[in-house]
PDB file of C-alpha atoms in Angstrom:
ATOM      1  CA  MET A   8      -6.278 -10.081   7.691  1.00 49.00           C
ATOM      2  CA  GLY A   9      -9.121  -9.913   9.842  1.00 47.00           C
ATOM      3  CA  ASN A  10      -9.628  -6.552   9.959  1.00 51.00           C
ATOM      4  CA  CYS A  11     -12.221  -5.599   6.923  1.00 65.00           C
ATOM      5  CA  PHE A  12     -15.284  -5.453   9.181  1.00 57.00           C
ATOM      6  CA  GLY A  13     -13.784  -2.720  10.902  1.00 47.00           C
ATOM      7  CA  SER A  14     -12.867  -0.594   7.801  1.00 46.00           C
ATOM      8  CA  GLU A  15     -16.508  -0.026   6.527  1.00 45.00           C
ATOM      9  CA  GLU A  16     -15.668   3.587   5.193  1.00 47.00           C
ATOM     10  CA  ASP A  17     -18.358   5.230   2.782  1.00 44.00           C
ATOM     11  CA  VAL A  18     -17.065   3.882  -0.520  1.00 45.00           C
ATOM     12  CA  ASP A  19     -20.437   2.182  -1.795  1.00 46.00           C
ATOM     13  CA  ASP A  20     -21.016   2.445  -5.364  1.00 47.00           C
ATOM     14  CA  ILE A  21     -18.630   5.423  -6.421  1.00 52.00           C
ATOM     15  CA  SER A  22     -15.772   4.515  -8.367  1.00 64.00           C
ATOM     16  CA  LEU A  23     -12.115   4.970  -7.097  1.00 71.00           C
ATOM     17  CA  LEU A  24     -11.568   8.114  -8.995  1.00 63.00           C
ATOM     18  CA  ARG A  25     -14.777   9.804  -7.731  1.00 53.00           C
ATOM     19  CA  ASN A  26     -13.757   8.652  -4.233  1.00 48.00           C
ATOM     20  CA  GLU A  27     -10.216  10.338  -4.763  1.00 46.00           C
ATOM     21  CA  GLU A  28     -11.794  13.618  -5.513  1.00 45.00           C
ATOM     22  CA  SER A  29     -14.097  13.461  -2.588  1.00 45.00           C
ATOM     23  CA  SER A  30     -11.253  13.298  -0.039  1.00 45.00           C
ATOM     24  CA  ASP A  31      -9.839  16.468  -1.397  1.00 45.00           C
ATOM     25  CA  ASP A  32     -12.792  17.997  -0.545  1.00 44.00           C
ATOM     26  CA  ASP A  33     -12.704  16.529   3.208  1.00 43.00           C
ATOM     27  CA  GLU A  34      -9.369  18.494   3.059  1.00 41.00           C
ATOM     28  CA  LEU A  35     -10.951  21.574   2.102  1.00 44.00           C
ATOM     29  CA  ARG A  36     -13.675  21.271   4.638  1.00 44.00           C
ATOM     30  CA  TYR A  37     -11.037  21.071   7.544  1.00 45.00           C
ATOM     31  CA  PRO A  38      -8.935  23.813   7.588  1.00 44.00           C
ATOM     32  CA  PRO A  39      -5.922  24.112  10.202  1.00 46.00           C
ATOM     33  CA  PRO A  40      -7.567  25.854  12.923  1.00 45.00           C
ATOM     34  CA  TYR A  41      -4.748  28.160  13.485  1.00 46.00           C
ATOM     35  CA  MET A  42      -1.761  29.146  11.044  1.00 44.00           C
ATOM     36  CA  PRO A  43       1.299  30.475  12.745  1.00 45.00           C
ATOM     37  CA  PRO A  44       2.085  33.966  11.118  1.00 45.00           C
ATOM     38  CA  TYR A  45       6.002  32.704  10.064  1.00 46.00           C
ATOM     39  CA  GLN A  46       4.378  30.298   7.892  1.00 41.00           C
ATOM     40  CA  SER A  47       1.409  32.577   6.346  1.00 42.00           C
ATOM     41  CA  ASP A  48       3.230  33.487   3.402  1.00 45.00           C
ATOM     42  CA  GLN A  49       3.690  30.305   2.369  1.00 45.00           C
ATOM     43  CA  GLY A  50       0.361  28.677   2.100  1.00 46.00           C
ATOM     44  CA  GLU A  51      -0.401  25.150   3.309  1.00 47.00           C
ATOM     45  CA  GLN A  52       2.343  23.516   1.514  1.00 49.00           C
ATOM     46  CA  SER A  53       4.702  24.112   3.755  1.00 57.00           C
ATOM     47  CA  GLN A  54       3.093  22.784   6.758  1.00 69.00           C
ATOM     48  CA  THR A  55       4.323  19.656   8.031  1.00 76.00           C
ATOM     49  CA  ILE A  56       2.356  16.615   7.660  1.00 79.00           C
ATOM     50  CA  TYR A  57       2.482  13.846  10.112  1.00 80.00           C
ATOM     51  CA  HIS A  58       1.614  10.315   9.074  1.00 79.00           C
ATOM     52  CA  LEU A  59       0.585   8.549  12.064  1.00 75.00           C
ATOM     53  CA  SER A  60       0.030   5.374   9.794  1.00 75.00           C
ATOM     54  CA  PRO A  61      -0.212   4.274   6.158  1.00 70.00           C
ATOM     55  CA  GLY A  62      -3.375   6.689   5.070  1.00 67.00           C
ATOM     56  CA  GLN A  63      -3.424   8.897   8.246  1.00 73.00           C
ATOM     57  CA  SER A  64      -2.160  12.094   7.876  1.00 77.00           C
ATOM     58  CA  ARG A  65      -2.242  15.412   9.998  1.00 79.00           C
ATOM     59  CA  THR A  66      -0.837  18.545  10.352  1.00 83.00           C
ATOM     60  CA  ALA A  67       1.033  19.528  13.551  1.00 80.00           C
ATOM     61  CA  ASN A  68      -2.031  21.581  14.520  1.00 82.00           C
ATOM     62  CA  GLU A  69      -4.345  18.581  14.311  1.00 84.00           C
ATOM     63  CA  LEU A  70      -2.312  16.306  16.509  1.00 85.00           C
ATOM     64  CA  THR A  71      -3.266  15.285  19.940  1.00 86.00           C
ATOM     65  CA  GLU A  72      -0.904  15.618  23.076  1.00 87.00           C
ATOM     66  CA  GLU A  73      -0.449  11.867  22.876  1.00 87.00           C
ATOM     67  CA  GLU A  74       0.039  11.725  19.388  1.00 86.00           C
ATOM     68  CA  LYS A  75       2.725  14.655  19.793  1.00 87.00           C
ATOM     69  CA  VAL A  76       4.736  12.299  22.160  1.00 87.00           C
ATOM     70  CA  ARG A  77       4.131   9.339  19.916  1.00 86.00           C
ATOM     71  CA  VAL A  78       5.570  11.591  17.144  1.00 87.00           C
ATOM     72  CA  ALA A  79       8.489  12.778  19.161  1.00 88.00           C
ATOM     73  CA  GLN A  80       9.175   9.153  20.405  1.00 86.00           C
ATOM     74  CA  ARG A  81       9.263   7.626  16.973  1.00 86.00           C
ATOM     75  CA  GLU A  82      11.587  10.318  15.420  1.00 88.00           C
ATOM     76  CA  GLY A  83      13.810   9.812  18.853  1.00 86.00           C
ATOM     77  CA  LEU A  84      14.093   5.766  17.505  1.00 86.00           C
ATOM     78  CA  ILE A  85      14.740   6.389  13.877  1.00 89.00           C
ATOM     79  CA  ASP A  86      17.982   8.865  15.200  1.00 87.00           C
ATOM     80  CA  HIS A  87      19.433   5.729  16.807  1.00 86.00           C
ATOM     81  CA  LEU A  88      19.194   3.698  13.331  1.00 89.00           C
ATOM     82  CA  PRO A  89      22.542   3.683  11.966  1.00 88.00           C
ATOM     83  CA  ARG A  90      23.205   5.879   8.842  1.00 90.00           C
ATOM     84  CA  ASN A  91      25.623   5.885   5.959  1.00 90.00           C
ATOM     85  CA  THR A  92      26.413   7.214   2.679  1.00 92.00           C
ATOM     86  CA  TRP A  93      26.243   5.303  -0.540  1.00 92.00           C
ATOM     87  CA  ASP A  94      29.435   4.479  -1.960  1.00 88.00           C
ATOM     88  CA  GLU A  95      30.264   2.948  -5.338  1.00 83.00           C
ATOM     89  CA  ASN A  96      33.696   1.820  -4.612  1.00 81.00           C
ATOM     90  CA  HIS A  97      32.439  -0.810  -2.046  1.00 78.00           C
ATOM     91  CA  VAL A  98      29.672  -2.470  -3.886  1.00 75.00           C
ATOM     92  CA  THR A  99      29.956  -5.664  -4.944  1.00 71.00           C
ATOM     93  CA  ASN A 100      27.595  -7.291  -8.010  1.00 66.00           C
ATOM     94  CA  LYS A 101      25.561  -8.957  -5.189  1.00 65.00           C
ATOM     95  CA  LYS A 102      24.701  -5.707  -3.676  1.00 74.00           C
ATOM     96  CA  VAL A 103      20.919  -4.281  -4.207  1.00 82.00           C
ATOM     97  CA  ARG A 104      21.649  -1.055  -6.008  1.00 89.00           C
ATOM     98  CA  GLU A 105      18.031   0.333  -6.436  1.00 93.00           C
ATOM     99  CA  CYS A 106      15.861   1.859  -3.317  1.00 95.00           C
ATOM    100  CA  CYS A 107      13.069  -0.182  -3.497  1.00 94.00           C
ATOM    101  CA  ILE A 108      11.010   2.398  -1.913  1.00 97.00           C
ATOM    102  CA  CYS A 109      11.632   4.815  -4.460  1.00 96.00           C
ATOM    103  CA  MET A 110      13.009   2.264  -7.134  1.00 94.00           C
ATOM    104  CA  ILE A 111      15.853   4.646  -8.073  1.00 94.00           C
ATOM    105  CA  ASP A 112      19.152   3.936  -8.088  1.00 93.00           C
ATOM    106  CA  PHE A 113      21.829   4.799  -5.178  1.00 94.00           C
ATOM    107  CA  GLU A 114      24.159   7.430  -6.022  1.00 93.00           C
ATOM    108  CA  GLN A 115      27.742   8.529  -4.854  1.00 93.00           C
ATOM    109  CA  ASP A 116      27.350  10.018  -1.422  1.00 94.00           C
ATOM    110  CA  GLU A 117      23.857   9.607  -1.183  1.00 95.00           C
ATOM    111  CA  PRO A 118      22.644   9.117   2.377  1.00 96.00           C
ATOM    112  CA  ILE A 119      21.131   5.884   3.191  1.00 95.00           C
ATOM    113  CA  ARG A 120      20.155   3.874   6.646  1.00 94.00           C
ATOM    114  CA  TYR A 121      20.721   0.602   7.766  1.00 91.00           C
ATOM    115  CA  LEU A 122      17.644  -1.396   9.489  1.00 91.00           C
ATOM    116  CA  PRO A 123      19.077  -3.712  12.123  1.00 88.00           C
ATOM    117  CA  CYS A 124      17.870  -6.635   9.630  1.00 87.00           C
ATOM    118  CA  MET A 125      20.764  -5.323   7.086  1.00 88.00           C
ATOM    119  CA  HIS A 126      18.076  -3.839   4.778  1.00 92.00           C
ATOM    120  CA  TYR A 127      18.817  -0.109   3.744  1.00 93.00           C
ATOM    121  CA  TYR A 128      17.342   2.376   1.964  1.00 96.00           C
ATOM    122  CA  HIS A 129      17.263   6.213   1.158  1.00 96.00           C
ATOM    123  CA  LEU A 130      17.486   8.101   4.243  1.00 96.00           C
ATOM    124  CA  ASP A 131      14.591  10.218   3.108  1.00 95.00           C
ATOM    125  CA  CYS A 132      12.449   7.236   1.920  1.00 96.00           C
ATOM    126  CA  ILE A 133      12.784   5.041   5.041  1.00 96.00           C
ATOM    127  CA  ASP A 134      12.489   7.635   7.696  1.00 95.00           C
ATOM    128  CA  ASP A 135       9.048   8.689   5.872  1.00 94.00           C
ATOM    129  CA  TRP A 136       7.950   4.999   6.019  1.00 95.00           C
ATOM    130  CA  LEU A 137       9.376   4.258   9.496  1.00 94.00           C
ATOM    131  CA  MET A 138       7.259   7.201  10.942  1.00 92.00           C
ATOM    132  CA  ARG A 139       3.913   5.442   9.407  1.00 92.00           C
ATOM    133  CA  SER A 140       5.009   1.838  10.400  1.00 92.00           C
ATOM    134  CA  PHE A 141       7.869   0.803  12.302  1.00 91.00           C
ATOM    135  CA  THR A 142       8.784  -2.189  10.430  1.00 93.00           C
ATOM    136  CA  CYS A 143      11.337  -2.990   7.451  1.00 95.00           C
ATOM    137  CA  PRO A 144       9.324  -2.773   4.305  1.00 96.00           C
ATOM    138  CA  THR A 145      11.357  -5.714   2.737  1.00 95.00           C
ATOM    139  CA  CYS A 146      11.220  -8.234   5.357  1.00 92.00           C
ATOM    140  CA  MET A 147       7.950  -6.821   7.385  1.00 90.00           C
ATOM    141  CA  GLU A 148      10.641  -7.175  10.830  1.00 85.00           C
ATOM    142  CA  PRO A 149       9.315  -4.702  13.582  1.00 87.00           C
ATOM    143  CA  VAL A 150      12.128  -2.536  13.822  1.00 86.00           C
ATOM    144  CA  ASP A 151      11.921  -1.709  17.669  1.00 71.00           C
ATOM    145  CA  ALA A 152      12.256  -5.098  19.036  1.00 60.00           C
ATOM    146  CA  ALA A 153      15.704  -5.649  17.338  1.00 58.00           C
ATOM    147  CA  LEU A 154      16.736  -2.255  18.679  1.00 61.00           C
ATOM    148  CA  LEU A 155      15.658  -2.639  22.371  1.00 57.00           C
ATOM    149  CA  LEU A 156      17.630  -5.882  22.143  1.00 58.00           C
ATOM    150  CA  SER A 157      20.875  -3.778  20.697  1.00 61.00           C
ATOM    151  CA  TYR A 158      20.270  -1.196  23.868  1.00 56.00           C
ATOM    152  CA  ASP A 159      20.161  -4.052  26.199  1.00 53.00           C
ATOM    153  CA  SER A 160      23.701  -5.662  25.244  1.00 55.00           C
ATOM    154  CA  GLN A 161      25.102  -2.329  25.256  1.00 57.00           C
ATOM    155  CA  ASN A 162      23.686  -1.457  28.613  1.00 53.00           C
ATOM    156  CA  LEU A 163      25.227  -5.065  29.672  1.00 51.00           C
ATOM    157  CA  ASP A 164      28.411  -4.469  27.948  1.00 50.00           C
ATOM    158  CA  SER A 165      29.019  -0.926  29.876  1.00 47.00           C
ATOM    159  CA  GLY A 166      28.148  -2.525  33.359  1.00 38.00           C
TER     160      GLY A 166
ATOM    161  CA  MET B  26      -1.773  17.666  -9.389  1.00 51.00           C
ATOM    162  CA  ALA B  27       2.097  16.882  -8.845  1.00 59.00           C
ATOM    163  CA  GLY B  28       4.151  15.299 -11.454  1.00 81.00           C
ATOM    164  CA  LEU B  29       3.909  11.674 -11.702  1.00 90.00           C
ATOM    165  CA  PRO B  30       6.873  10.023  -9.297  1.00 93.00           C
ATOM    166  CA  ARG B  31       9.512   8.285 -11.042  1.00 94.00           C
ATOM    167  CA  ARG B  32       8.355   4.937  -9.187  1.00 96.00           C
ATOM    168  CA  ILE B  33       5.108   4.901 -10.902  1.00 97.00           C
ATOM    169  CA  THR B  34       6.569   5.667 -14.509  1.00 96.00           C
ATOM    170  CA  LYS B  35       9.022   2.675 -13.710  1.00 95.00           C
ATOM    171  CA  GLU B  36       6.315   0.127 -12.368  1.00 96.00           C
ATOM    172  CA  THR B  37       4.123   1.097 -15.449  1.00 96.00           C
ATOM    173  CA  GLN B  38       7.163   0.609 -17.961  1.00 95.00           C
ATOM    174  CA  ARG B  39       7.917  -2.866 -16.131  1.00 94.00           C
ATOM    175  CA  LEU B  40       4.531  -3.972 -16.239  1.00 94.00           C
ATOM    176  CA  LEU B  41       4.193  -3.211 -19.702  1.00 93.00           C
ATOM    177  CA  SER B  42       7.345  -4.748 -20.911  1.00 94.00           C
ATOM    178  CA  GLU B  43       7.507  -7.908 -18.759  1.00 93.00           C
ATOM    179  CA  PRO B  44       3.399  -8.874 -18.129  1.00 92.00           C
ATOM    180  CA  VAL B  45       2.235 -11.237 -15.696  1.00 92.00           C
ATOM    181  CA  GLN B  46       0.858 -14.288 -16.779  1.00 93.00           C
ATOM    182  CA  GLY B  47      -3.275 -13.560 -16.899  1.00 96.00           C
ATOM    183  CA  ILE B  48      -3.149 -10.069 -15.722  1.00 97.00           C
ATOM    184  CA  SER B  49      -3.343  -7.096 -17.617  1.00 96.00           C
ATOM    185  CA  ALA B  50      -2.748  -3.552 -16.308  1.00 96.00           C
ATOM    186  CA  THR B  51      -3.261  -0.578 -18.271  1.00 96.00           C
ATOM    187  CA  PRO B  52      -2.868   3.076 -17.730  1.00 96.00           C
ATOM    188  CA  ASP B  53      -5.977   5.256 -17.882  1.00 96.00           C
ATOM    189  CA  GLU B  54      -4.567   8.134 -20.933  1.00 94.00           C
ATOM    190  CA  ASN B  55      -6.285  10.848 -18.754  1.00 94.00           C
ATOM    191  CA  ASN B  56      -5.028   9.628 -15.237  1.00 96.00           C
ATOM    192  CA  LEU B  57      -1.556   7.718 -15.392  1.00 95.00           C
ATOM    193  CA  ARG B  58      -2.637   6.768 -11.398  1.00 97.00           C
ATOM    194  CA  TYR B  59      -5.795   5.059 -12.332  1.00 97.00           C
ATOM    195  CA  PHE B  60      -5.054   1.411 -13.984  1.00 97.00           C
ATOM    196  CA  HIS B  61      -7.593  -0.651 -15.861  1.00 97.00           C
ATOM    197  CA  VAL B  62      -7.074  -4.248 -14.782  1.00 98.00           C
ATOM    198  CA  THR B  63      -8.065  -7.858 -16.057  1.00 97.00           C
ATOM    199  CA  ILE B  64      -7.444 -11.028 -13.934  1.00 98.00           C
ATOM    200  CA  ASN B  65      -7.993 -14.180 -15.648  1.00 97.00           C
ATOM    201  CA  GLY B  66      -9.677 -16.792 -13.309  1.00 97.00           C
ATOM    202  CA  PRO B  67      -7.089 -18.930 -12.258  1.00 97.00           C
ATOM    203  CA  LYS B  68      -7.014 -22.582 -13.445  1.00 96.00           C
ATOM    204  CA  ASP B  69      -8.904 -25.062 -11.338  1.00 95.00           C
ATOM    205  CA  SER B  70     -10.937 -22.329  -9.341  1.00 97.00           C
ATOM    206  CA  PRO B  71     -14.543 -21.973  -9.741  1.00 97.00           C
ATOM    207  CA  PHE B  72     -13.456 -18.609 -11.633  1.00 97.00           C
ATOM    208  CA  GLU B  73     -11.621 -20.774 -14.389  1.00 97.00           C
ATOM    209  CA  GLY B  74     -12.507 -19.128 -17.744  1.00 97.00           C
ATOM    210  CA  GLY B  75     -13.416 -15.518 -16.149  1.00 97.00           C
ATOM    211  CA  VAL B  76     -11.921 -12.538 -17.183  1.00 98.00           C
ATOM    212  CA  PHE B  77     -12.142  -9.971 -13.968  1.00 98.00           C
ATOM    213  CA  LYS B  78     -12.397  -6.497 -14.860  1.00 98.00           C
ATOM    214  CA  LEU B  79     -10.899  -4.231 -11.837  1.00 98.00           C
ATOM    215  CA  GLU B  80      -9.945  -0.830 -11.088  1.00 98.00           C
ATOM    216  CA  LEU B  81      -6.629   0.108  -9.021  1.00 98.00           C
ATOM    217  CA  PHE B  82      -5.538   3.701  -8.204  1.00 98.00           C
ATOM    218  CA  LEU B  83      -2.411   4.780  -6.651  1.00 97.00           C
ATOM    219  CA  PRO B  84      -2.991   7.184  -4.307  1.00 96.00           C
ATOM    220  CA  GLU B  85      -1.249  10.420  -3.598  1.00 94.00           C
ATOM    221  CA  GLU B  86       0.508   9.102  -0.720  1.00 94.00           C
ATOM    222  CA  TYR B  87       1.782   5.897  -2.553  1.00 96.00           C
ATOM    223  CA  PRO B  88       4.039   4.042  -2.318  1.00 96.00           C
ATOM    224  CA  MET B  89       3.702   4.867   1.417  1.00 96.00           C
ATOM    225  CA  ALA B  90      -0.006   4.051   1.331  1.00 95.00           C
ATOM    226  CA  ALA B  91      -1.620   0.769  -0.556  1.00 97.00           C
ATOM    227  CA  PRO B  92      -3.041   1.133  -4.098  1.00 98.00           C
ATOM    228  CA  LYS B  93      -6.850   1.174  -4.080  1.00 97.00           C
ATOM    229  CA  VAL B  94      -8.384  -1.588  -5.727  1.00 98.00           C
ATOM    230  CA  ARG B  95     -11.880  -2.843  -6.337  1.00 97.00           C
ATOM    231  CA  PHE B  96     -13.531  -5.511  -8.666  1.00 98.00           C
ATOM    232  CA  ASN B  97     -15.723  -4.045 -11.149  1.00 97.00           C
ATOM    233  CA  THR B  98     -17.182  -7.464 -12.306  1.00 97.00           C
ATOM    234  CA  LYS B  99     -19.622  -8.823 -10.089  1.00 97.00           C
ATOM    235  CA  ILE B 100     -18.052 -11.978  -8.543  1.00 97.00           C
ATOM    236  CA  TYR B 101     -19.127 -14.589  -5.868  1.00 95.00           C
ATOM    237  CA  HIS B 102     -16.215 -14.825  -3.465  1.00 95.00           C
ATOM    238  CA  PRO B 103     -15.998 -14.712   0.207  1.00 94.00           C
ATOM    239  CA  ASN B 104     -13.516 -12.221   0.750  1.00 94.00           C
ATOM    240  CA  ILE B 105     -15.147  -9.944  -1.859  1.00 95.00           C
ATOM    241  CA  ASP B 106     -18.367  -7.857  -1.203  1.00 92.00           C
ATOM    242  CA  LYS B 107     -21.127  -6.796  -3.834  1.00 91.00           C
ATOM    243  CA  ILE B 108     -19.329  -3.471  -4.765  1.00 93.00           C
ATOM    244  CA  GLY B 109     -16.541  -5.300  -5.497  1.00 95.00           C
ATOM    245  CA  ARG B 110     -14.538  -4.535  -2.386  1.00 95.00           C
ATOM    246  CA  ILE B 111     -11.432  -6.839  -1.304  1.00 95.00           C
ATOM    247  CA  CYS B 112     -10.585  -8.144   1.953  1.00 93.00           C
ATOM    248  CA  LEU B 113      -6.633  -8.722   1.494  1.00 94.00           C
ATOM    249  CA  ASP B 114      -4.249  -7.898   4.197  1.00 93.00           C
ATOM    250  CA  ILE B 115      -1.529  -6.127   2.092  1.00 95.00           C
ATOM    251  CA  LEU B 116      -4.193  -3.522   0.710  1.00 96.00           C
ATOM    252  CA  LYS B 117      -4.842  -2.759   4.570  1.00 92.00           C
ATOM    253  CA  ASP B 118      -2.803  -3.070   7.634  1.00 90.00           C
ATOM    254  CA  LYS B 119      -0.109  -5.227   6.081  1.00 94.00           C
ATOM    255  CA  TRP B 120       0.847  -2.627   3.412  1.00 96.00           C
ATOM    256  CA  SER B 121       4.701  -2.105   2.493  1.00 97.00           C
ATOM    257  CA  PRO B 122       6.267   0.145   0.166  1.00 97.00           C
ATOM    258  CA  ALA B 123       8.230  -2.397  -1.183  1.00 97.00           C
ATOM    259  CA  LEU B 124       5.402  -4.458  -2.701  1.00 97.00           C
ATOM    260  CA  GLN B 125       4.096  -2.947  -6.271  1.00 97.00           C
ATOM    261  CA  VAL B 126       1.030  -3.152  -8.215  1.00 97.00           C
ATOM    262  CA  ARG B 127       2.747  -6.151  -9.668  1.00 96.00           C
ATOM    263  CA  THR B 128       2.749  -7.973  -6.470  1.00 96.00           C
ATOM    264  CA  VAL B 129      -0.547  -6.859  -5.253  1.00 98.00           C
ATOM    265  CA  LEU B 130      -2.279  -8.418  -8.474  1.00 98.00           C
ATOM    266  CA  LEU B 131      -0.649 -11.327  -8.015  1.00 97.00           C
ATOM    267  CA  SER B 132      -1.877 -11.921  -4.325  1.00 97.00           C
ATOM    268  CA  ILE B 133      -5.643 -11.079  -5.615  1.00 97.00           C
ATOM    269  CA  GLN B 134      -5.063 -13.610  -8.200  1.00 97.00           C
ATOM    270  CA  ALA B 135      -4.103 -15.741  -5.611  1.00 97.00           C
ATOM    271  CA  LEU B 136      -6.948 -15.047  -3.353  1.00 96.00           C
ATOM    272  CA  LEU B 137      -8.973 -16.304  -6.476  1.00 97.00           C
ATOM    273  CA  SER B 138      -7.215 -19.404  -5.926  1.00 96.00           C
ATOM    274  CA  ALA B 139      -7.746 -19.915  -2.014  1.00 95.00           C
ATOM    275  CA  PRO B 140     -10.505 -18.197  -1.032  1.00 93.00           C
ATOM    276  CA  ASN B 141     -10.658 -17.677   2.986  1.00 89.00           C
ATOM    277  CA  PRO B 142     -14.134 -17.798   4.243  1.00 88.00           C
ATOM    278  CA  ASP B 143     -12.702 -17.730   7.860  1.00 86.00           C
ATOM    279  CA  ASP B 144     -11.882 -13.953   6.944  1.00 81.00           C
ATOM    280  CA  PRO B 145     -15.212 -12.791   5.210  1.00 77.00           C
ATOM    281  CA  LEU B 146     -16.086  -9.374   4.004  1.00 78.00           C
ATOM    282  CA  ALA B 147     -19.115 -10.966   2.329  1.00 74.00           C
ATOM    283  CA  ASN B 148     -20.861 -12.315   5.246  1.00 78.00           C
ATOM    284  CA  ASP B 149     -23.248 -14.301   3.421  1.00 87.00           C
ATOM    285  CA  VAL B 150     -21.216 -15.817   0.907  1.00 91.00           C
ATOM    286  CA  ALA B 151     -18.611 -16.947   3.614  1.00 90.00           C
ATOM    287  CA  ASP B 152     -21.505 -18.415   5.587  1.00 90.00           C
ATOM    288  CA  ASN B 153     -22.457 -20.680   2.572  1.00 91.00           C
ATOM    289  CA  TRP B 154     -19.092 -21.311   1.684  1.00 91.00           C
ATOM    290  CA  LYS B 155     -18.488 -22.682   5.138  1.00 91.00           C
ATOM    291  CA  ARG B 156     -21.870 -24.339   5.359  1.00 92.00           C
ATOM    292  CA  ASN B 157     -22.017 -26.135   2.058  1.00 93.00           C
ATOM    293  CA  GLU B 158     -18.978 -25.403  -0.142  1.00 93.00           C
ATOM    294  CA  ALA B 159     -19.921 -27.696  -3.141  1.00 95.00           C
ATOM    295  CA  ALA B 160     -22.877 -25.406  -3.182  1.00 95.00           C
ATOM    296  CA  ALA B 161     -20.982 -22.425  -2.710  1.00 94.00           C
ATOM    297  CA  ILE B 162     -18.426 -23.498  -5.638  1.00 96.00           C
ATOM    298  CA  LYS B 163     -21.062 -24.302  -7.943  1.00 96.00           C
ATOM    299  CA  THR B 164     -22.669 -20.482  -7.315  1.00 96.00           C
ATOM    300  CA  ALA B 165     -19.415 -19.116  -7.952  1.00 96.00           C
ATOM    301  CA  ARG B 166     -18.983 -21.105 -11.086  1.00 97.00           C
ATOM    302  CA  GLU B 167     -22.576 -19.963 -12.067  1.00 97.00           C
ATOM    303  CA  TRP B 168     -21.698 -16.129 -11.523  1.00 97.00           C
ATOM    304  CA  THR B 169     -18.498 -16.494 -13.742  1.00 97.00           C
ATOM    305  CA  GLN B 170     -20.293 -17.859 -16.392  1.00 96.00           C
ATOM    306  CA  LYS B 171     -22.825 -15.192 -16.191  1.00 96.00           C
ATOM    307  CA  TYR B 172     -20.598 -12.015 -15.341  1.00 97.00           C
ATOM    308  CA  ALA B 173     -17.235 -12.749 -16.380  1.00 96.00           C
ATOM    309  CA  MET B 174     -17.393 -14.788 -20.064  1.00 95.00           C
ATOM    310  CA  SER B 175     -17.721 -12.985 -23.180  1.00 80.00           C
ATOM    311  CA  GLY B 176     -21.153 -11.791 -23.670  1.00 54.00           C
ATOM    312  CA  GLY B 177     -21.573 -10.968 -19.696  1.00 49.00           C
ATOM    313  CA  GLN B 178     -21.516  -7.943 -17.963  1.00 48.00           C
TER     314      GLN B 178
END
């Protein structure tokens, strides 16, 4: 809590529906300054969109140098988190069978990712979220603290 | 617009088949991302007896971004401003994709039971709430009667 004063947007008396349409206009008003030739025949859809935080999205061209570093660092951290595939043969009754991000049941051999708190999600679902916020959606634990701890113990073990 | 994600369809079905007590959420027939919501004022709060209308919209990024919610019924509450915007952490920086329309509406219902004047959105209301709580509660009750009961706007 406590951030409500900072977020005084120009919402005013317009309804949520009309507000949403006007944000589409914003995108039209700010086209990417330069479209690399290899993407030009595929249109805007093919551009990778980066999400710096929930609700903040940019194309690669719109990122500042600092943000590009942040994105690369984050991608590196996510890569270090354990991944696995869903195996129906090892599922107990107690186990959660539904990815709480997309609300679709896990299927045999689907890629999943575990967080240090042992909550797990579809790989694509959780990676999409971790790029925006490095927290577990279920328990809200920050992921990086636990990760750094595990790095430290690895270093101690090897030394 | 792209097709409706499975998650939104599932949430809508569950909302309709297992409704929450004191809350209704109905998708708009022209836009399945837009919900007409009502929340009954909680018992033992100054909003008791009132039926508050809200609108809820699931943005394109949902569930990676929070739903947008606002009150359409006027309400005297320190965390809700005069155009119905709500100061609630899970709608802003504490959003998580594990939350749902259901949990968001339950949190708003809880906010009606427990106004938090130390984290205000409507400054004047929060000031009154802190300076003279009894008077503020009385005003909240009057507004509930005037705007949120049958015959009110």
